XYZ file of C-alpha atoms in Angstrom:
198
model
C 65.213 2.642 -12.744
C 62.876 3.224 -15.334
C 59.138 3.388 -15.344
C 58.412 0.210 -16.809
C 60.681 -1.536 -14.713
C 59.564 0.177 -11.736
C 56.019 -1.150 -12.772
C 57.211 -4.427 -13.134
C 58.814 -4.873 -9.872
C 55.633 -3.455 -8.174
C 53.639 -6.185 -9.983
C 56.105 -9.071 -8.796
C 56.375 -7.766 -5.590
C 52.569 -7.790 -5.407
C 51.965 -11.090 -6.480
C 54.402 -12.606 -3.725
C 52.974 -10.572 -0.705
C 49.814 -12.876 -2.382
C 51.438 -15.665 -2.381
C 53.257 -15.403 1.206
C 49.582 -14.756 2.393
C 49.173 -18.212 1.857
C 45.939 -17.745 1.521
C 44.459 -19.185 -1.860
C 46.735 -17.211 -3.792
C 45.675 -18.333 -7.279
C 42.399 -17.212 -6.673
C 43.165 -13.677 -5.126
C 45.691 -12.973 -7.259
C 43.711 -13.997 -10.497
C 40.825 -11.081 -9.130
C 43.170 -8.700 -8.192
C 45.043 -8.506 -11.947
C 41.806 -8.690 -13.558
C 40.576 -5.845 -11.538
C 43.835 -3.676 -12.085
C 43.961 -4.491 -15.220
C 47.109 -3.170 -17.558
C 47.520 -0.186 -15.195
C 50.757 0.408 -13.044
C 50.831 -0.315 -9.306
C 51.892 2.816 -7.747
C 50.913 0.503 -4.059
C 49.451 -2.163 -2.568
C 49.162 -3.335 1.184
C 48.150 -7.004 1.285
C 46.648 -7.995 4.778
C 45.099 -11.824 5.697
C 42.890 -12.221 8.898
C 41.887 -14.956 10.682
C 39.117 -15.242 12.546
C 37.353 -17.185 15.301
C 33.532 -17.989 14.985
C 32.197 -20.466 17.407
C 33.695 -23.704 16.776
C 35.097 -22.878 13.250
C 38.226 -20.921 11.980
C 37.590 -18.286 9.148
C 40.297 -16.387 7.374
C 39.996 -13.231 5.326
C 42.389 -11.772 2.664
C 42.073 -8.099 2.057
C 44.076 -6.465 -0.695
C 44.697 -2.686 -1.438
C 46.061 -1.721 -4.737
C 46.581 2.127 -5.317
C 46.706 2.683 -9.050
C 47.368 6.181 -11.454
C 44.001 6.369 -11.615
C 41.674 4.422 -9.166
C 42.182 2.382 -5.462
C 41.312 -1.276 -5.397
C 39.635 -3.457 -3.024
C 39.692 -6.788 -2.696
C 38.422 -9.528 -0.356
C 38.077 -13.148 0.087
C 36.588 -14.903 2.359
C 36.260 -18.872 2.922
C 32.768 -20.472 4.357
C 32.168 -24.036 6.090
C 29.955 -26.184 3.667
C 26.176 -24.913 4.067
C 22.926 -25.186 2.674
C 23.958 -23.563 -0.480
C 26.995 -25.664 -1.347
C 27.857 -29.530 0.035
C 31.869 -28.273 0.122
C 33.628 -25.533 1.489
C 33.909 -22.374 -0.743
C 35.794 -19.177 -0.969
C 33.762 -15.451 -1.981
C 36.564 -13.118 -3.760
C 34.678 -9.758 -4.627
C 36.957 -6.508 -5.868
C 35.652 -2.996 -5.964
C 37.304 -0.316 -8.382
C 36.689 3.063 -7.045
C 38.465 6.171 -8.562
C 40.737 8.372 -6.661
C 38.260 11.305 -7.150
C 35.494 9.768 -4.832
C 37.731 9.024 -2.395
C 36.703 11.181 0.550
C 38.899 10.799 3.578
C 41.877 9.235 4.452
C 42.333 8.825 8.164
C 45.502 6.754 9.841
C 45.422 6.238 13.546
C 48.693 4.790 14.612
C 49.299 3.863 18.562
C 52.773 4.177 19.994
C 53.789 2.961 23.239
C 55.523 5.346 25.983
C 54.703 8.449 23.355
C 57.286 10.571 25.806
C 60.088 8.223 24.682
C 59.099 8.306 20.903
C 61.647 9.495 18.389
C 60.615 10.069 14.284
C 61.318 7.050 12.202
C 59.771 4.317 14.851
C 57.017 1.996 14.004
C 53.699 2.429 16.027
C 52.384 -0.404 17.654
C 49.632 -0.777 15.497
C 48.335 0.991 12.513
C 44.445 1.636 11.702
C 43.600 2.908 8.106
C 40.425 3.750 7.684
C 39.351 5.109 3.913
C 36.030 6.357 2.811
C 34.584 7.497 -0.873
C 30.673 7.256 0.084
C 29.702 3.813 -0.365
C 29.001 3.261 3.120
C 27.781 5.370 5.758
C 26.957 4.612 9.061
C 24.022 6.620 11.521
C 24.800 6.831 15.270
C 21.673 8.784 16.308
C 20.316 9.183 20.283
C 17.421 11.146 21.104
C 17.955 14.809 21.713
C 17.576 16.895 24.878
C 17.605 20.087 26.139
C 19.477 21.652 29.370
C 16.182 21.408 31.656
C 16.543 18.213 33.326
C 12.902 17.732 33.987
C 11.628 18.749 30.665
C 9.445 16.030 29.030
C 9.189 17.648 25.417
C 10.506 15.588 22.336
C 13.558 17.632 21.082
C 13.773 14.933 18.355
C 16.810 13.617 17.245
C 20.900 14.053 16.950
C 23.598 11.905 15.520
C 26.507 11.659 12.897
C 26.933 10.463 9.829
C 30.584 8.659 9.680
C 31.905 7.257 6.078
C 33.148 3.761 6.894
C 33.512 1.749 3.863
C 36.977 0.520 4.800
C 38.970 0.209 7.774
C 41.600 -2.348 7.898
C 43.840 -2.989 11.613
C 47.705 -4.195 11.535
C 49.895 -4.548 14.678
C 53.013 -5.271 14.963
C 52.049 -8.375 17.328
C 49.813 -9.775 14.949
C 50.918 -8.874 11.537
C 54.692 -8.061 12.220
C 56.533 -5.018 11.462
C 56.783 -5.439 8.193
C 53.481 -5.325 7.611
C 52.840 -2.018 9.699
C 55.788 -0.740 7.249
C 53.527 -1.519 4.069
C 50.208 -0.009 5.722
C 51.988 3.388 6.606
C 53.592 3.328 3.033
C 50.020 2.602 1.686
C 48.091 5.277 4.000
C 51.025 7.716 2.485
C 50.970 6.861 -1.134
C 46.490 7.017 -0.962
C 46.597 10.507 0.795
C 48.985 11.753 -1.793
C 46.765 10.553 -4.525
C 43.915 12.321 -2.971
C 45.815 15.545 -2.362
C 47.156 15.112 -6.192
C 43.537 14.890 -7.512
C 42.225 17.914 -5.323
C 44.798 20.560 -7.006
């Protein structure tokens, strides 16, 4: 197969996993293309959410689109009627970022009876967690020293943790399929990243 069909097939294939998302697809997919513009897929991982918040249901879409050149995030959201608009709405916001930036790469993947486990099974569930310095969190507690009755302020000590994205599938929730596309995703990001550091 050919690049350009290759490309094309990516593209379709993207635009369904939209689509069987259910979730607005017009909208997401319309911010997603315009984001990746006329640039081949090389992946994508598309992952919808629902959530419970008091009395109302919420969904979320999340899409990840791994590019030659730059990973793309995208996210919609849907809100209850408010203050701010008499009908319900939906918030679709993509971020381009370019593979350069892209700091760490961390997959966590949880496997049941790990003594049991042969290569080539899915995990349980799948955590991918990327970071390229947009968002940091601060987890600091005060300091202390070994003397358990000193008094003294030894100030302060903490980490600093990149977390601008961290997205949870499980084969429960999401189906295996799913944890498939996440593991192919975490791959295909990681090897971008080593690609750009050589």
């Amino acid at each position: 197969m050919d690049g350009m069909a290759k490309t094309s097939t990516t593209t379709q294939g993207l635009r369904a996993a939209i689509e069987r998302s259910g979730y607005y697809p017009a909208l997401v997919a319309e911010a997603v293309e315009a984001a990746v513009g006329g640039e081949p897929i090389r992946s994508y991982l598309v992952h919808q959410e629902t959530t419970f918040d008091q009395n109302e249901v919420r969904r979320h879409v999340t899409v990840l689109v791994l590019t030659g050149n730059r990973f793309i995030v995208s996210h919609t959201d849907e809100q209850a009627a408010d203050t701010t608009s008499p009908t319900p709405y939906a918030t679709t916001s993509t971020e381009s970022v370019k593979i350069g930036r892209i700091s760490s790469v961390v997959v966590s993947r949880m496997v049941a009876n790990p003594e049991q486990y042969t290569p080539g099974t899915l995990p349980r569930e799948v955590v991918l967690t990327i970071g390229w310095g947009a968002v940091s969190r601060i987890d600091l507690e005060p300091a202390a020293c070994g003397d358990p009755n000193c008094e003294a302020d030894h100030g302060y000590t903490g980490n600093s943790t990149a977390d601008d994205l961290s997205l949870r599938v499980s084969e429960a929730g999401d189906g295996p399929e799913t944890v498939r596309q996440a593991l192919a995703f975490a791959q295909a990001i990681s090897e971008a990243t080593a690609d750009v550091t050589r």
